[in-house]
Coordinates of C-alpha atoms in Angstrom, one line a residue:
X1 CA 11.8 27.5 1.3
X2 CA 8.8 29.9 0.4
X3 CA 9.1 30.4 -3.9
X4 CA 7.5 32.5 -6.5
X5 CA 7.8 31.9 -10.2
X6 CA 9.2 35.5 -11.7
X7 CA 10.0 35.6 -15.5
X8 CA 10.5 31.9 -16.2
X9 CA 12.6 30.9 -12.9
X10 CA 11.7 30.9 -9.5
X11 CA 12.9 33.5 -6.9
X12 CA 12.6 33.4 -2.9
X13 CA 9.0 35.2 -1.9
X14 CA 10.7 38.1 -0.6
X15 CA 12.6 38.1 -3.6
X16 CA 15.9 37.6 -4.7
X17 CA 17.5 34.2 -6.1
X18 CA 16.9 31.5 -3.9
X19 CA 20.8 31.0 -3.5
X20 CA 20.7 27.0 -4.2
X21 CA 23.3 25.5 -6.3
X22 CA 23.5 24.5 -9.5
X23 CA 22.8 20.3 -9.5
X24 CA 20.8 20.5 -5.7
X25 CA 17.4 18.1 -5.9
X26 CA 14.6 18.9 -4.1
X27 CA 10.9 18.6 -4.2
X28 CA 8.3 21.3 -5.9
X29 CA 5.1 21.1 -4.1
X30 CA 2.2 23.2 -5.8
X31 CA -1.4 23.1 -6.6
X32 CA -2.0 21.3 -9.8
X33 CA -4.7 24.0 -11.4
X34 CA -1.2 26.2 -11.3
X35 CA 0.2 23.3 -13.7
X36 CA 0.0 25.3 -17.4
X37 CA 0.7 22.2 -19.7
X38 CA -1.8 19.6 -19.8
X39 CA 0.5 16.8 -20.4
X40 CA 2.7 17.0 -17.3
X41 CA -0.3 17.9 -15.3
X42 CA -2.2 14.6 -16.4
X43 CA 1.4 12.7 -15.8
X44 CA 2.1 13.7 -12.5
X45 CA -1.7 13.1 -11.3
X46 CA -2.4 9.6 -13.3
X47 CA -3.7 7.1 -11.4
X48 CA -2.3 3.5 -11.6
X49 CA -3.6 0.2 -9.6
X50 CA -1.2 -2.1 -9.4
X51 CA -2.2 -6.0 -7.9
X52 CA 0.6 -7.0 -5.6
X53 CA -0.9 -9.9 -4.3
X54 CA -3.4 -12.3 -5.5
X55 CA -6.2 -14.3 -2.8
X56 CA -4.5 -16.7 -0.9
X57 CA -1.5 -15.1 -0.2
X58 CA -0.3 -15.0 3.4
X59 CA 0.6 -12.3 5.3
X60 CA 2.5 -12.1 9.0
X61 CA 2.0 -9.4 11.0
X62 CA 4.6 -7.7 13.8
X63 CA 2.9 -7.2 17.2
X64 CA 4.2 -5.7 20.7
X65 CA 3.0 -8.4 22.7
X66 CA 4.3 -7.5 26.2
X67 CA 3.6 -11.4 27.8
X68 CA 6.0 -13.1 24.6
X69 CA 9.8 -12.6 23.8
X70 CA 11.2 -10.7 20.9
X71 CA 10.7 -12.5 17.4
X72 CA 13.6 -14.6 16.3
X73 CA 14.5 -13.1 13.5
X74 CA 17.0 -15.5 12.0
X75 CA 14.2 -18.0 12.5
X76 CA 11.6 -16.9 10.5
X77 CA 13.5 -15.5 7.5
X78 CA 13.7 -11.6 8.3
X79 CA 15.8 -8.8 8.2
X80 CA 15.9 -7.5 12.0
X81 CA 16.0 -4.0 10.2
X82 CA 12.8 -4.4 8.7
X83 CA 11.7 -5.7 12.0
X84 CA 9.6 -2.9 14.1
X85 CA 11.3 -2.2 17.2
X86 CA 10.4 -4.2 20.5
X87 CA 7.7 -6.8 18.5
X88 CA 7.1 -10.1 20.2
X89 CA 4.6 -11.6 18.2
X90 CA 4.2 -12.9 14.5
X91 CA 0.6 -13.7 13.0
X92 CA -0.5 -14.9 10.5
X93 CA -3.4 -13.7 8.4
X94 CA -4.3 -14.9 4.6
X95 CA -5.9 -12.3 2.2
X96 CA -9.4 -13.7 1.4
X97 CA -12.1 -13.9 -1.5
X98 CA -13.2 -10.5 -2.2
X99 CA -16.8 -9.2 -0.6
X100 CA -16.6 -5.3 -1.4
X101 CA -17.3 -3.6 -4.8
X102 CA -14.3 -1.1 -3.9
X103 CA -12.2 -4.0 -4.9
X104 CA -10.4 -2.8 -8.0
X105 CA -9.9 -4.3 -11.8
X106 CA -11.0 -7.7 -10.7
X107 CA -14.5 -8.7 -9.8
X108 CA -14.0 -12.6 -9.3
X109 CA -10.7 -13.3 -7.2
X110 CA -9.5 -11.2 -4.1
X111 CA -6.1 -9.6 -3.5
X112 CA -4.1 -6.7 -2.3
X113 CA -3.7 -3.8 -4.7
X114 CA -1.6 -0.6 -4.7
X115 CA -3.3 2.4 -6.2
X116 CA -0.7 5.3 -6.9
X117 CA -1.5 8.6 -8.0
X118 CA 1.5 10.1 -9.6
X119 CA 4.3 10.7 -7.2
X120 CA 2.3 11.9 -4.7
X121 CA -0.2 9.4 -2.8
X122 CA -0.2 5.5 -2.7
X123 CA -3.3 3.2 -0.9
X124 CA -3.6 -0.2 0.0
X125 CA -6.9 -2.0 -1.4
X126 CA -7.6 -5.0 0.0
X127 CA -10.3 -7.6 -0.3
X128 CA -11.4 -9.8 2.9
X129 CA -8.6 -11.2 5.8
X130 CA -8.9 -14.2 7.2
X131 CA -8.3 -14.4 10.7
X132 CA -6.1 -16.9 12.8
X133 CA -8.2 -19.6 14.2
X134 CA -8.7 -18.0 18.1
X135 CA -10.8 -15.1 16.2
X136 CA -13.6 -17.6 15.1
X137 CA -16.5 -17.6 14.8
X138 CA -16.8 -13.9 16.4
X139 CA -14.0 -11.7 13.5
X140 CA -13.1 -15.3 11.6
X141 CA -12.6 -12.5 8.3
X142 CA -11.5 -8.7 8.4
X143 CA -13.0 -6.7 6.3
X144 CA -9.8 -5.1 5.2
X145 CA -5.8 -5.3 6.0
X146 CA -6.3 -2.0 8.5
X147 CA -9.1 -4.0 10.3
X148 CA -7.4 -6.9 11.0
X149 CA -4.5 -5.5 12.0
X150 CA -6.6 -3.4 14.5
X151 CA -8.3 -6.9 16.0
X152 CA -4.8 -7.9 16.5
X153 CA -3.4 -5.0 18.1
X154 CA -6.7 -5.5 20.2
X155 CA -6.5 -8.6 20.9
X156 CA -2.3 -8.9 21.9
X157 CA -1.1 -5.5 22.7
X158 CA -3.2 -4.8 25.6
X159 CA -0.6 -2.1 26.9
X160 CA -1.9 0.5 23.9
X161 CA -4.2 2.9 24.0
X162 CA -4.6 2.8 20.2
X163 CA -4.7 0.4 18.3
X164 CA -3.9 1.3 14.6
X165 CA -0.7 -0.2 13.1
X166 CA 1.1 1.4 10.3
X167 CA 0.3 -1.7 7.8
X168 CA 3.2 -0.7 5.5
X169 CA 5.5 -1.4 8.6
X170 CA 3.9 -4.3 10.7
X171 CA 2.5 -6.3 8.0
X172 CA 4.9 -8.3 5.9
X173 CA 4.9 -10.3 3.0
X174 CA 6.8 -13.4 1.2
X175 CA 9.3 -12.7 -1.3
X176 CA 8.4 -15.3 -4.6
X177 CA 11.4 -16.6 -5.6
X178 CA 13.7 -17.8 -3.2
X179 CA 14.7 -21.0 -2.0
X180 CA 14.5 -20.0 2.0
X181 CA 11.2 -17.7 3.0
X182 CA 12.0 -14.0 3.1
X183 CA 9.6 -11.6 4.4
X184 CA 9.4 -8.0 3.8
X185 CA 7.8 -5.1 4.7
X186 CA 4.4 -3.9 2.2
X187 CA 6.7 -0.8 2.4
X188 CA 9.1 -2.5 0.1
X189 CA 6.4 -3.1 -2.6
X190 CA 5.0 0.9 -2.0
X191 CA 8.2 1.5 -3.2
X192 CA 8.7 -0.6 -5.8
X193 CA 6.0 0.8 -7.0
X194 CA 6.3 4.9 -6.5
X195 CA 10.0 3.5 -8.3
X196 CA 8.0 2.5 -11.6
X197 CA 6.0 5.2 -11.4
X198 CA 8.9 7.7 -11.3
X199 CA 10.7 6.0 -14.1
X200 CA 7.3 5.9 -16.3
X201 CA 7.1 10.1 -15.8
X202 CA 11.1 10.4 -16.5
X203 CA 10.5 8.0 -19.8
X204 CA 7.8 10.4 -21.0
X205 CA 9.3 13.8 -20.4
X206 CA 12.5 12.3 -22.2
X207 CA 10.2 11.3 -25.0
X208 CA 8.9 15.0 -24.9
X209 CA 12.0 16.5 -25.0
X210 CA 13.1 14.5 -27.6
X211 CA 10.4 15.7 -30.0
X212 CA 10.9 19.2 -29.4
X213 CA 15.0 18.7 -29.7
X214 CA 14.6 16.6 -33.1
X215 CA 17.3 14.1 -31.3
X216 CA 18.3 12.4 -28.1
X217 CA 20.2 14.2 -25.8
X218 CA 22.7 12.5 -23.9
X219 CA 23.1 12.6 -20.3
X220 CA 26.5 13.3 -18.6
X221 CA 27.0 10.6 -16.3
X222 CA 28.0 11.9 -12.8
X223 CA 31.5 11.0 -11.2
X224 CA 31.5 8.6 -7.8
X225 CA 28.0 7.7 -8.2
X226 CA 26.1 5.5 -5.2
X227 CA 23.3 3.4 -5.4
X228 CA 20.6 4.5 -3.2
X229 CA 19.1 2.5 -0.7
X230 CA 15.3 2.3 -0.1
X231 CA 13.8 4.8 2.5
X232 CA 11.9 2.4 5.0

């Protein structure tokens, strides 16, 4: 819906009210030089790095593998929702020491970090991979978690032209915590972490608020409420 802002609310670009109602949500997408106040602009593009997983940690990986049969699910400790359609083979990979100076906050130990900056844009740094044992010596350590899943993809689904997997869906991790291994998708922990990210900008512009009202206004809670579940 193409928006102007006219006299302190924002109109259709042809003009005229934009005819939403009152309580709709949406998303406001505009440049951030446009952003007049300094402190919202530097909250909503703050970076944060966040480690998920420390050097060590294993990893599986999802692969349409047209020679195997289609992962047993209940086997292996995984919701067959989480599980990308049609996948046949589950790898294993272990994140390695770290060899690149990219590697964030931490100069001794490897790992997997999530950078998120504001709302808008989250990254995967990660140190080395260590391959399964058929990639040795040739690729025995990936240079990154997009790099070995390429090899992978290379090396097991022969039928694609491409070989680039969305990591956030193929590559899974498992949940500390539980008596029975659980793997999930790096989507989940993406999320977890855009989640804290949103509640760390809502906890500031209450505090704002707050200090321009002289009190703390209480929010009417909303009638028939659901929880929302997780975008994947």
């Amino acid at each position: 819906m193409p928006v102007k802002r006219v006299n302190g609310h924002w109109e259709l670009l042809y003009g005229g009210d934009t005819g939403v109602r009152d309580g709709t949500y949406g998303e406001l997408r505009v440049a951030v030089s446009s952003i007049e106040d300094a402190a919202i602009r530097e909250r909503l593009t703050k970076i944060t790095t966040v480690k998920a997983l420390d050097e060590g940690a294993e990893l599986r990986v999802a692969l349409r593998d047209p020679s195997g049969k289609l992962i047993d699910d209940k086997q292996i400790g995984i919701d067959v929702a989480d599980l990308p359609s049609g996948c046949t083979r589950w790898e294993a990979i272990k994140i390695g020491p770290q060899t690149r100076a990219t590697t964030p906050m931490d100069s001794k130990r490897g790992g997997l970090w999530i950078r998120q900056r504001g709302v808008d844009r989250t990254d995967l740094v990660c140190s080395s991979v260590a391959m399964p044992e058929e990639f040795k010596p040739g690729h025995a350590t990936a240079i990154s978690l997009n790099h070995a899943c390429t090899l992978l993809s290379e090396k097991y689904e022969t039928q694609r032209i491409s070989h680039t997997l969305n990591v956030y869906q193929h590559v899974f991790y498992c949940e500390s915590g539980s008596s029975k291994p659980r793997w999930l998708p790096l989507d989940v922990l993406r999320n977890g972490v855009i989640a804290d990210m949103e509640h760390g900008i809502l906890a500031d512009a209450w505090k704002t608020l707050e200090q321009q009202l002289g009190f703390r206004p209480m929010p009417k809670p909303e009638a028939n409420s659901r929880g929302r579940r997780r975008n994947r």
